[in-house]
């Protein structure tokens, strides 16, 4: 077949290749510790599952409104109003088949070919892929190691704004670094957004995956609601990654376009799953809290072991289920000078499967340190202990 030229510009999630390699290694009879997965090995809460079955039995199996069912839009608007401390109405909500489709629809609605879009790198690889696919210019900004966590490289963002910059992708509580903006950084960013007349995709996939304190949304800053589209997902909070349900939340005119894109694309999100999502939002909060408690325990075990390894340093982010340790010295100790050698040596000698910085974008000019990304959402505490114990033994043997 003669494939359309535009496909040349379509990227992918190269982390899936890591999964394939880990599976092949396991198939040869080796023990694998899956830290590469962004998926969860925790079950969806039973009350949510039951609500889905009930909805099927009740015949919620036909098409439903393109915007999503009104009861869910209302429940989500109420949830967002409370958690974000902002006024969110059901008119601001378009239910989507996952959080990911919001990235696509945000760009289709707001980006013209040639527009520059600032996006995080290292970051979720879909931003760069789709910006370039639709003919935009993907302009990366990075992160710096701050006091206790990674921080947005605000100076780089400011430097890279030109008169063609139109959009900013902000993934606060970030995959893969766990970076989180402080209030002063939000304020500075809001100043830039207003000054340069930018619109923002607030990817809040991890807003509710938080262990201490409360998450804050950039969209809740003064005058920012009218410039922000939020990506919401049911995937993480309710361990529903495979159910595929999320939402775009933003100004009504953009939400109407996003719903129109849905008419042209998937017609509507899965009907009966939306009833399960209502149960998640309004039913017993216990199961979601239990998911968080499990993740927090895993985080602490993983961070403690990682920091005990000679040549490795790791922050303890308050949110997300990812760790992004700096392994520069450990690489030197072992004589590894590229990411793939390090990753494969680690896999083949210890069974520990990780992603590296390069699965989250091309390295930026001047970047000299080495990082790997570990997800602890898909691996139990005992396996974390065992796997990272092996990693420690391997990296300290030089
Ligand atoms: N944004 C980020 C930063 C993510 O890490 C993910 C999932 N890995 C998503 C969006 C999309 O998740 P989903 O489509 O399952 O809602």
Short mmCIF file of N, CA and C in Angstrom, two decimals, residues 282-398:
data_model
loop_
_atom_site.label_atom_id
_atom_site.label_comp_id
_atom_site.label_asym_id
_atom_site.label_seq_id
_atom_site.Cartn_x
_atom_site.Cartn_y
_atom_site.Cartn_z
N UNK A 282 -18.61 9.22 43.23
CA UNK A 282 -19.58 9.58 44.28
C UNK A 282 -19.76 8.48 45.32
N UNK A 283 -19.26 7.27 45.05
CA UNK A 283 -19.44 6.16 45.98
C UNK A 283 -18.38 6.18 47.08
N UNK A 284 -18.21 5.03 47.71
CA UNK A 284 -17.25 4.88 48.81
C UNK A 284 -15.83 5.29 48.37
N UNK A 285 -15.23 6.29 49.03
CA UNK A 285 -13.88 6.71 48.64
C UNK A 285 -12.79 5.75 49.14
N UNK A 286 -13.19 4.77 49.96
CA UNK A 286 -12.21 3.86 50.57
C UNK A 286 -11.30 3.16 49.58
N UNK A 287 -11.85 2.54 48.52
CA UNK A 287 -10.99 1.80 47.60
C UNK A 287 -9.91 2.67 46.94
N UNK A 288 -10.27 3.89 46.55
CA UNK A 288 -9.27 4.76 45.92
C UNK A 288 -8.17 5.12 46.92
N UNK A 289 -8.56 5.29 48.18
CA UNK A 289 -7.57 5.59 49.23
C UNK A 289 -6.64 4.40 49.43
N UNK A 290 -7.21 3.21 49.31
CA UNK A 290 -6.40 2.00 49.50
C UNK A 290 -5.37 1.88 48.36
N UNK A 291 -5.79 2.22 47.16
CA UNK A 291 -4.86 2.19 46.02
C UNK A 291 -3.68 3.13 46.32
N UNK A 292 -4.02 4.33 46.82
CA UNK A 292 -2.96 5.30 47.13
C UNK A 292 -2.02 4.78 48.22
N UNK A 293 -2.61 4.14 49.24
CA UNK A 293 -1.78 3.64 50.35
C UNK A 293 -0.81 2.57 49.84
N UNK A 294 -1.29 1.72 48.95
CA UNK A 294 -0.43 0.68 48.38
C UNK A 294 0.71 1.32 47.58
N UNK A 295 0.35 2.30 46.77
CA UNK A 295 1.37 2.95 45.93
C UNK A 295 2.41 3.67 46.80
N UNK A 296 1.95 4.29 47.86
CA UNK A 296 2.87 5.03 48.73
C UNK A 296 3.87 4.07 49.38
N UNK A 297 3.38 2.92 49.82
CA UNK A 297 4.28 1.94 50.44
C UNK A 297 5.34 1.50 49.41
N UNK A 298 4.90 1.27 48.18
CA UNK A 298 5.84 0.86 47.13
C UNK A 298 6.87 1.96 46.87
N UNK A 299 6.38 3.19 46.82
CA UNK A 299 7.29 4.31 46.58
C UNK A 299 8.40 4.34 47.61
N UNK A 300 7.99 4.24 48.88
CA UNK A 300 8.98 4.39 49.95
C UNK A 300 10.01 3.26 49.94
N UNK A 301 9.54 2.05 49.68
CA UNK A 301 10.49 0.93 49.60
C UNK A 301 11.46 1.18 48.45
N UNK A 302 10.93 1.57 47.29
CA UNK A 302 11.78 1.75 46.11
C UNK A 302 12.78 2.89 46.31
N UNK A 303 12.30 4.03 46.82
CA UNK A 303 13.19 5.19 46.98
C UNK A 303 14.31 4.87 47.97
N UNK A 304 13.97 4.20 49.06
CA UNK A 304 14.99 3.88 50.07
C UNK A 304 16.07 3.00 49.48
N UNK A 305 15.68 1.97 48.74
CA UNK A 305 16.71 1.09 48.18
C UNK A 305 17.54 1.84 47.13
N UNK A 306 16.86 2.59 46.26
CA UNK A 306 17.60 3.30 45.21
C UNK A 306 18.65 4.24 45.81
N UNK A 307 18.25 4.96 46.87
CA UNK A 307 19.20 5.90 47.47
C UNK A 307 20.33 5.20 48.22
N UNK A 308 20.16 3.91 48.50
CA UNK A 308 21.22 3.18 49.18
C UNK A 308 22.26 2.65 48.19
N UNK A 309 21.97 2.79 46.89
CA UNK A 309 22.89 2.24 45.87
C UNK A 309 23.99 3.27 45.59
N UNK A 310 25.23 2.81 45.63
CA UNK A 310 26.35 3.71 45.35
C UNK A 310 26.24 4.25 43.91
N UNK A 311 26.28 5.57 43.76
CA UNK A 311 26.22 6.16 42.42
C UNK A 311 24.82 6.47 41.93
N UNK A 312 23.81 6.27 42.79
CA UNK A 312 22.41 6.54 42.39
C UNK A 312 21.81 7.53 43.38
N UNK A 313 21.10 8.54 42.87
CA UNK A 313 20.33 9.42 43.76
C UNK A 313 18.92 9.53 43.24
N UNK A 314 17.96 9.58 44.17
CA UNK A 314 16.56 9.56 43.73
C UNK A 314 15.71 10.45 44.64
N UNK A 315 14.92 11.33 44.03
CA UNK A 315 13.96 12.12 44.81
C UNK A 315 12.80 11.23 45.25
N UNK A 316 12.00 11.76 46.20
CA UNK A 316 10.81 11.06 46.67
C UNK A 316 9.61 11.94 46.35
N UNK A 317 9.13 11.91 45.10
CA UNK A 317 8.03 12.82 44.72
C UNK A 317 6.77 12.49 45.51
N UNK A 318 6.00 13.53 45.80
CA UNK A 318 4.75 13.38 46.56
C UNK A 318 3.61 12.88 45.69
N UNK A 319 3.84 12.84 44.38
CA UNK A 319 2.75 12.48 43.47
C UNK A 319 3.29 11.65 42.31
N UNK A 320 2.40 11.10 41.53
CA UNK A 320 2.67 10.17 40.41
C UNK A 320 3.12 8.81 40.95
N UNK A 321 3.27 7.83 40.08
CA UNK A 321 3.86 6.56 40.54
C UNK A 321 5.15 6.25 39.80
N UNK A 322 5.92 7.32 39.56
CA UNK A 322 7.18 7.18 38.85
C UNK A 322 8.35 7.70 39.67
N UNK A 323 9.52 7.10 39.43
CA UNK A 323 10.77 7.60 40.01
C UNK A 323 11.74 7.80 38.85
N UNK A 324 12.57 8.83 38.98
CA UNK A 324 13.48 9.19 37.89
C UNK A 324 14.88 9.39 38.46
N UNK A 325 15.50 8.29 38.95
CA UNK A 325 16.79 8.44 39.60
C UNK A 325 17.91 8.84 38.65
N UNK A 326 18.83 9.62 39.19
CA UNK A 326 20.04 10.00 38.48
C UNK A 326 21.05 8.87 38.68
N UNK A 327 21.47 8.25 37.57
CA UNK A 327 22.37 7.09 37.67
C UNK A 327 23.73 7.39 37.03
N UNK A 328 24.04 8.68 36.88
CA UNK A 328 25.27 9.07 36.17
C UNK A 328 26.51 8.41 36.77
N UNK A 329 26.64 8.49 38.09
CA UNK A 329 27.85 7.94 38.72
C UNK A 329 27.87 6.42 38.62
N UNK A 330 26.71 5.80 38.77
CA UNK A 330 26.65 4.33 38.66
C UNK A 330 27.04 3.89 37.26
N UNK A 331 26.64 4.65 36.25
CA UNK A 331 27.02 4.34 34.85
C UNK A 331 28.54 4.40 34.72
N UNK A 332 29.12 5.45 35.27
CA UNK A 332 30.58 5.61 35.21
C UNK A 332 31.26 4.44 35.91
N UNK A 333 30.76 4.12 37.12
CA UNK A 333 31.36 3.02 37.88
C UNK A 333 31.39 1.73 37.07
N UNK A 334 30.31 1.50 36.32
CA UNK A 334 30.22 0.24 35.57
C UNK A 334 30.87 0.35 34.19
N UNK A 335 31.28 1.56 33.82
CA UNK A 335 31.89 1.76 32.50
C UNK A 335 30.88 1.77 31.35
N UNK A 336 29.62 2.07 31.66
CA UNK A 336 28.61 2.19 30.59
C UNK A 336 28.59 3.63 30.12
N UNK A 337 28.61 3.83 28.78
CA UNK A 337 28.49 5.23 28.38
C UNK A 337 27.30 5.52 27.47
N UNK A 338 26.43 4.56 27.30
CA UNK A 338 25.18 4.90 26.62
C UNK A 338 24.00 4.20 27.29
N UNK A 339 22.82 4.79 27.05
CA UNK A 339 21.62 4.34 27.74
C UNK A 339 21.26 2.90 27.43
N UNK A 340 21.32 2.53 26.15
CA UNK A 340 20.83 1.20 25.80
C UNK A 340 21.70 0.10 26.37
N UNK A 341 23.03 0.34 26.37
CA UNK A 341 23.92 -0.65 26.98
C UNK A 341 23.55 -0.82 28.45
N UNK A 342 23.40 0.30 29.13
CA UNK A 342 23.09 0.24 30.57
C UNK A 342 21.79 -0.50 30.80
N UNK A 343 20.77 -0.13 30.04
CA UNK A 343 19.44 -0.73 30.25
C UNK A 343 19.48 -2.24 30.01
N UNK A 344 20.12 -2.66 28.91
CA UNK A 344 20.13 -4.09 28.59
C UNK A 344 21.02 -4.88 29.54
N UNK A 345 22.14 -4.29 29.95
CA UNK A 345 23.01 -4.97 30.93
C UNK A 345 22.24 -5.16 32.24
N UNK A 346 21.52 -4.12 32.63
CA UNK A 346 20.73 -4.23 33.87
C UNK A 346 19.68 -5.33 33.72
N UNK A 347 18.96 -5.32 32.60
CA UNK A 347 17.91 -6.34 32.37
C UNK A 347 18.52 -7.74 32.39
N UNK A 348 19.59 -7.94 31.63
CA UNK A 348 20.14 -9.29 31.47
C UNK A 348 20.85 -9.80 32.72
N UNK A 349 21.37 -8.88 33.53
CA UNK A 349 22.08 -9.32 34.74
C UNK A 349 21.21 -9.38 35.99
N UNK A 350 20.10 -8.63 35.97
CA UNK A 350 19.30 -8.57 37.20
C UNK A 350 17.82 -8.89 36.98
N UNK A 351 17.36 -8.81 35.72
CA UNK A 351 15.93 -8.99 35.44
C UNK A 351 15.13 -7.71 35.65
N UNK A 352 15.80 -6.65 36.14
CA UNK A 352 15.10 -5.38 36.37
C UNK A 352 14.90 -4.67 35.02
N UNK A 353 13.64 -4.43 34.68
CA UNK A 353 13.33 -3.81 33.40
C UNK A 353 12.87 -2.36 33.64
N UNK A 354 13.59 -1.43 33.05
CA UNK A 354 13.28 -0.01 33.24
C UNK A 354 13.23 0.70 31.90
N UNK A 355 12.64 1.88 31.89
CA UNK A 355 12.77 2.78 30.75
C UNK A 355 13.92 3.73 31.05
N UNK A 356 14.45 4.34 30.04
CA UNK A 356 15.49 5.35 30.27
C UNK A 356 14.95 6.71 29.85
N UNK A 357 15.72 7.70 30.11
CA UNK A 357 15.37 9.07 29.74
C UNK A 357 14.98 9.16 28.27
N UNK A 358 15.64 8.35 27.42
CA UNK A 358 15.42 8.46 25.97
C UNK A 358 14.04 7.96 25.54
N UNK A 359 13.35 7.24 26.42
CA UNK A 359 11.98 6.86 26.08
C UNK A 359 11.01 8.02 26.28
N UNK A 360 11.54 9.14 26.74
CA UNK A 360 10.70 10.31 27.00
C UNK A 360 11.18 11.53 26.22
N UNK A 361 11.80 11.26 25.07
CA UNK A 361 12.23 12.34 24.19
C UNK A 361 13.74 12.33 23.97
N UNK A 362 14.16 13.02 22.89
CA UNK A 362 15.58 13.15 22.60
C UNK A 362 16.24 14.00 23.67
N UNK A 363 17.49 13.63 24.04
CA UNK A 363 18.20 14.43 25.05
C UNK A 363 18.36 15.86 24.55
N UNK A 364 18.26 16.82 25.46
CA UNK A 364 18.38 18.24 25.09
C UNK A 364 19.86 18.63 25.03
N UNK A 365 20.18 19.65 24.23
CA UNK A 365 21.58 20.09 24.17
C UNK A 365 22.09 20.41 25.58
N UNK A 366 23.32 19.99 25.86
CA UNK A 366 23.90 20.32 27.17
C UNK A 366 23.52 19.35 28.26
N UNK A 367 22.71 18.37 27.94
CA UNK A 367 22.28 17.41 28.97
C UNK A 367 23.38 16.36 29.14
N UNK A 368 23.92 16.26 30.34
CA UNK A 368 25.05 15.33 30.52
C UNK A 368 24.75 14.21 31.50
N UNK A 369 23.76 14.40 32.38
CA UNK A 369 23.47 13.36 33.37
C UNK A 369 22.58 12.27 32.79
N UNK A 370 22.65 11.11 33.41
CA UNK A 370 21.87 9.95 32.95
C UNK A 370 20.77 9.61 33.95
N UNK A 371 19.59 9.33 33.42
CA UNK A 371 18.43 9.01 34.27
C UNK A 371 17.70 7.77 33.74
N UNK A 372 17.14 7.00 34.66
CA UNK A 372 16.21 5.96 34.26
C UNK A 372 14.86 6.23 34.90
N UNK A 373 13.82 5.64 34.32
CA UNK A 373 12.50 5.82 34.93
C UNK A 373 11.96 4.48 35.41
N UNK A 374 11.58 4.47 36.68
CA UNK A 374 10.96 3.29 37.26
C UNK A 374 9.51 3.60 37.60
N UNK A 375 8.61 2.76 37.12
CA UNK A 375 7.20 2.86 37.52
C UNK A 375 6.98 1.80 38.59
N UNK A 376 6.30 2.17 39.67
CA UNK A 376 6.03 1.17 40.71
C UNK A 376 4.53 0.84 40.79
N UNK A 377 3.82 1.16 39.73
CA UNK A 377 2.38 0.89 39.69
C UNK A 377 2.06 -0.54 39.29
N UNK A 378 3.05 -1.21 38.70
CA UNK A 378 2.76 -2.54 38.16
C UNK A 378 3.59 -3.64 38.81
N UNK A 379 4.11 -3.37 40.01
CA UNK A 379 4.97 -4.36 40.66
C UNK A 379 4.76 -4.30 42.17
N UNK A 380 4.62 -5.48 42.79
CA UNK A 380 4.33 -5.54 44.24
C UNK A 380 5.56 -5.20 45.08
N UNK A 381 5.29 -4.84 46.34
CA UNK A 381 6.37 -4.41 47.23
C UNK A 381 7.48 -5.46 47.37
N UNK A 382 7.09 -6.72 47.53
CA UNK A 382 8.12 -7.76 47.70
C UNK A 382 9.01 -7.85 46.47
N UNK A 383 8.40 -7.74 45.30
CA UNK A 383 9.19 -7.80 44.06
C UNK A 383 10.05 -6.55 43.89
N UNK A 384 9.55 -5.43 44.37
CA UNK A 384 10.36 -4.19 44.32
C UNK A 384 11.62 -4.42 45.15
N UNK A 385 11.41 -4.97 46.35
CA UNK A 385 12.55 -5.24 47.24
C UNK A 385 13.55 -6.17 46.60
N UNK A 386 13.04 -7.25 46.06
CA UNK A 386 13.93 -8.26 45.48
C UNK A 386 14.65 -7.72 44.23
N UNK A 387 13.88 -7.11 43.36
CA UNK A 387 14.45 -6.61 42.10
C UNK A 387 15.49 -5.53 42.35
N UNK A 388 15.13 -4.55 43.18
CA UNK A 388 16.07 -3.45 43.41
C UNK A 388 17.26 -3.91 44.25
N UNK A 389 17.06 -4.94 45.05
CA UNK A 389 18.19 -5.56 45.76
C UNK A 389 19.20 -6.11 44.76
N UNK A 390 18.68 -6.75 43.73
CA UNK A 390 19.57 -7.29 42.69
C UNK A 390 20.27 -6.16 41.93
N UNK A 391 19.49 -5.10 41.68
CA UNK A 391 20.07 -3.96 40.98
C UNK A 391 21.22 -3.37 41.79
N UNK A 392 21.01 -3.27 43.10
CA UNK A 392 22.05 -2.72 43.99
C UNK A 392 23.31 -3.58 43.91
N UNK A 393 23.11 -4.87 44.01
CA UNK A 393 24.27 -5.78 43.97
C UNK A 393 25.03 -5.61 42.66
N UNK A 394 24.28 -5.51 41.56
CA UNK A 394 24.91 -5.40 40.24
C UNK A 394 25.66 -4.07 40.08
N UNK A 395 25.01 -2.96 40.47
CA UNK A 395 25.64 -1.65 40.24
C UNK A 395 26.81 -1.40 41.20
N UNK A 396 26.80 -2.09 42.33
CA UNK A 396 27.91 -1.87 43.27
C UNK A 396 29.06 -2.84 43.05
N UNK A 397 28.93 -3.69 42.05
CA UNK A 397 30.00 -4.63 41.71
C UNK A 397 30.82 -4.05 40.57
N UNK A 398 31.83 -3.27 40.90
CA UNK A 398 32.66 -2.66 39.83
C UNK A 398 34.12 -2.59 40.25
#
